[in-house]
Amino acid sequence: MNLVNILIQTIFSQNFIFMRFLGLCPFFGLTNDMDSSIGMGGAVTFVTVMASVVSYFVYYFVLIPFGVEYLQTIAFILTIAVFVQLVEIYLKKMIPNLYKVMGIYLPLITTNCMILGVTLINIQEGYSLMETIVFAFGSSVGFTLAMILMTAIRIRIGNANVPAFFKGAPIVFLAASFIAIAFMGLQGLGG
Amino acid sequence: MKTKIKQLLTKGLLKENPVFVLMLGLCSVLAVSVSVINALGMTLAFTFVTVLSEVTISVLRKWIPKSLRIPIFIVIIASFVTILQFLLQAYFPSLNKALGIFIPLIVVNCIIIGRIESFASKKPVFDSILDGLGISLGYGIAILSIAIVREILGNGTILGYSLFGTSFEPALMFILPPGAFLVIGIEIGIINHVSKKASRKEASK
């Protein structure tokens, strides 16, 4: 498949949050202010792309030669956990400024279902290394886009007069539903 | 003793419902609730993993070093998920296909890790079994209540049986992703409304 198609599909028509329902915990939990949603988006982008590359090598150079493909779930989650830990240690020592921005989100990322989901889909679809990277990058850009959209709307909701019945979580889900309708309009984009 | 059992089993239903109140594990709930049969399958899969991993960790709790606990928890959960994948592939291939990627993703379901961290790693085995069952019951009620609404409105059927005959025009939107957000939003609204009313009644007594 064409790399550009994968990119457009993962960002818009197959958006991970609105179409595939992956990574919803930070989407509903962390979209209260712009700084944290952009920080989370950045951290997710970095970890997803790197974890996809690492898991690609783990699958094709470790699991397949030893004939233990069925261990992929365990192997991938361990890969992600170890990788996140390494990134945290590295950032803390080498780039403390970036650590300050991304640091608090890193432990949360291990249990973000989007990252495990992306690595599993990569294998399921049989993507090549290049396609894997593009797929991981596109899906995290789509995730960041969704986070930013949701934050902008939640800031508006904060100033609006919401009916008592919808106060709190319900109005947020309703807003997500309307954004999802908008994203459905992009269906078919990118083949 | 009896009240304790009852309390462990029922707290997940409404007061501490993992989906509606704590809002954890939303991914699988929203994605799988397209039809009631998928929701039932997902509930059973979730119960299998939750109860077995809570029991295992509760048995091993004295030997798990504190600093390494999260990776150990994840490996134990992932092992049970792998066993589950084998079972589904062998005996329920169509369900396995319908649930797809959301079976392996049980590993990163925040509900399970949350219960293990806050309950099973500290409490005896019997309590952990009850806790696992109670939390799975809450999860099942949430996912089923969403799936029933979505299947009836979006497909006009329940468990595959047609409800309204051929003249019914299903609202396709409820099967599609926007419908999932809409239904869970309204259901949380109803639950908030009811529990607010109940607490107001209690306060005025």
PDB file of N, CA and C in Angstrom, chain B residues 8 32 34 37 48 53 60 78 92 94 96 99 108 111 118 121 146-148 151 194:
ATOM      1  N   LEU B   8     -18.570  -7.042  48.380  1.00  0.00           N
ATOM      2  CA  LEU B   8     -17.521  -7.203  47.367  1.00  0.00           C
ATOM      3  C   LEU B   8     -18.119  -7.476  45.995  1.00  0.00           C
ATOM      4  N   VAL B  32     -16.555  -2.754  21.289  1.00  0.00           N
ATOM      5  CA  VAL B  32     -17.135  -4.083  21.169  1.00  0.00           C
ATOM      6  C   VAL B  32     -18.657  -4.057  21.294  1.00  0.00           C
ATOM      7  N   VAL B  34     -21.020  -3.226  19.705  1.00  0.00           N
ATOM      8  CA  VAL B  34     -21.806  -3.131  18.476  1.00  0.00           C
ATOM      9  C   VAL B  34     -22.988  -4.097  18.524  1.00  0.00           C
ATOM     10  N   ILE B  37     -24.130 -10.025  21.372  1.00  0.00           N
ATOM     11  CA  ILE B  37     -23.378 -11.275  21.439  1.00  0.00           C
ATOM     12  C   ILE B  37     -21.882 -10.989  21.617  1.00  0.00           C
ATOM     13  N   PHE B  48     -12.673 -13.990  32.720  1.00  0.00           N
ATOM     14  CA  PHE B  48     -11.634 -15.023  32.737  1.00  0.00           C
ATOM     15  C   PHE B  48     -10.288 -14.419  33.147  1.00  0.00           C
ATOM     16  N   SER B  53      -6.112 -13.675  36.997  1.00  0.00           N
ATOM     17  CA  SER B  53      -4.890 -12.933  37.352  1.00  0.00           C
ATOM     18  C   SER B  53      -4.991 -12.393  38.776  1.00  0.00           C
ATOM     19  N   LEU B  60       0.559 -15.156  45.020  1.00  0.00           N
ATOM     20  CA  LEU B  60       1.994 -14.856  44.986  1.00  0.00           C
ATOM     21  C   LEU B  60       2.354 -13.558  45.694  1.00  0.00           C
ATOM     22  N   ALA B  78      -0.694 -10.840  30.861  1.00  0.00           N
ATOM     23  CA  ALA B  78      -0.459 -11.173  29.450  1.00  0.00           C
ATOM     24  C   ALA B  78      -0.451 -12.687  29.241  1.00  0.00           C
ATOM     25  N   PHE B  92     -13.959 -20.905  19.734  1.00  0.00           N
ATOM     26  CA  PHE B  92     -14.905 -19.878  19.274  1.00  0.00           C
ATOM     27  C   PHE B  92     -14.250 -18.998  18.208  1.00  0.00           C
ATOM     28  N   SER B  94     -15.269 -17.642  15.492  1.00  0.00           N
ATOM     29  CA  SER B  94     -16.007 -16.488  14.960  1.00  0.00           C
ATOM     30  C   SER B  94     -16.000 -15.337  15.959  1.00  0.00           C
ATOM     31  N   ASN B  96     -13.660 -14.861  18.193  1.00  0.00           N
ATOM     32  CA  ASN B  96     -12.287 -14.372  18.186  1.00  0.00           C
ATOM     33  C   ASN B  96     -12.094 -13.356  17.071  1.00  0.00           C
ATOM     34  N   LEU B  99     -14.065  -9.997  17.911  1.00  0.00           N
ATOM     35  CA  LEU B  99     -13.452  -9.154  18.936  1.00  0.00           C
ATOM     36  C   LEU B  99     -12.074  -8.670  18.503  1.00  0.00           C
ATOM     37  N   VAL B 108      -3.732  -4.325  28.509  1.00  0.00           N
ATOM     38  CA  VAL B 108      -3.541  -2.944  28.956  1.00  0.00           C
ATOM     39  C   VAL B 108      -4.852  -2.320  29.426  1.00  0.00           C
ATOM     40  N   ILE B 111      -8.650  -1.254  34.075  1.00  0.00           N
ATOM     41  CA  ILE B 111      -9.446  -1.769  35.194  1.00  0.00           C
ATOM     42  C   ILE B 111      -8.685  -2.892  35.893  1.00  0.00           C
ATOM     43  N   SER B 118      -4.580  -2.189  43.616  1.00  0.00           N
ATOM     44  CA  SER B 118      -5.201  -1.670  44.836  1.00  0.00           C
ATOM     45  C   SER B 118      -5.854  -2.765  45.671  1.00  0.00           C
ATOM     46  N   SER B 121      -3.173  -7.432  45.256  1.00  0.00           N
ATOM     47  CA  SER B 121      -1.799  -7.553  45.740  1.00  0.00           C
ATOM     48  C   SER B 121      -1.722  -7.362  47.246  1.00  0.00           C
ATOM     49  N   ILE B 146     -24.921  -0.800  27.054  1.00  0.00           N
ATOM     50  CA  ILE B 146     -24.646  -0.012  25.855  1.00  0.00           C
ATOM     51  C   ILE B 146     -24.963  -0.836  24.604  1.00  0.00           C
ATOM     52  N   ALA B 147     -24.567  -2.115  24.641  1.00  0.00           N
ATOM     53  CA  ALA B 147     -24.747  -2.947  23.448  1.00  0.00           C
ATOM     54  C   ALA B 147     -26.225  -3.144  23.130  1.00  0.00           C
ATOM     55  N   ILE B 148     -27.062  -3.303  24.174  1.00  0.00           N
ATOM     56  CA  ILE B 148     -28.488  -3.520  23.926  1.00  0.00           C
ATOM     57  C   ILE B 148     -29.085  -2.311  23.203  1.00  0.00           C
ATOM     58  N   GLU B 151     -27.673  -2.119  19.602  1.00  0.00           N
ATOM     59  CA  GLU B 151     -28.150  -3.125  18.643  1.00  0.00           C
ATOM     60  C   GLU B 151     -29.617  -2.914  18.300  1.00  0.00           C
ATOM     61  N   VAL B 194     -29.752   9.874  38.531  1.00  0.00           N
ATOM     62  CA  VAL B 194     -30.399   9.004  39.513  1.00  0.00           C
ATOM     63  C   VAL B 194     -29.642   9.036  40.838  1.00  0.00           C
TER      64      VAL B 194
END
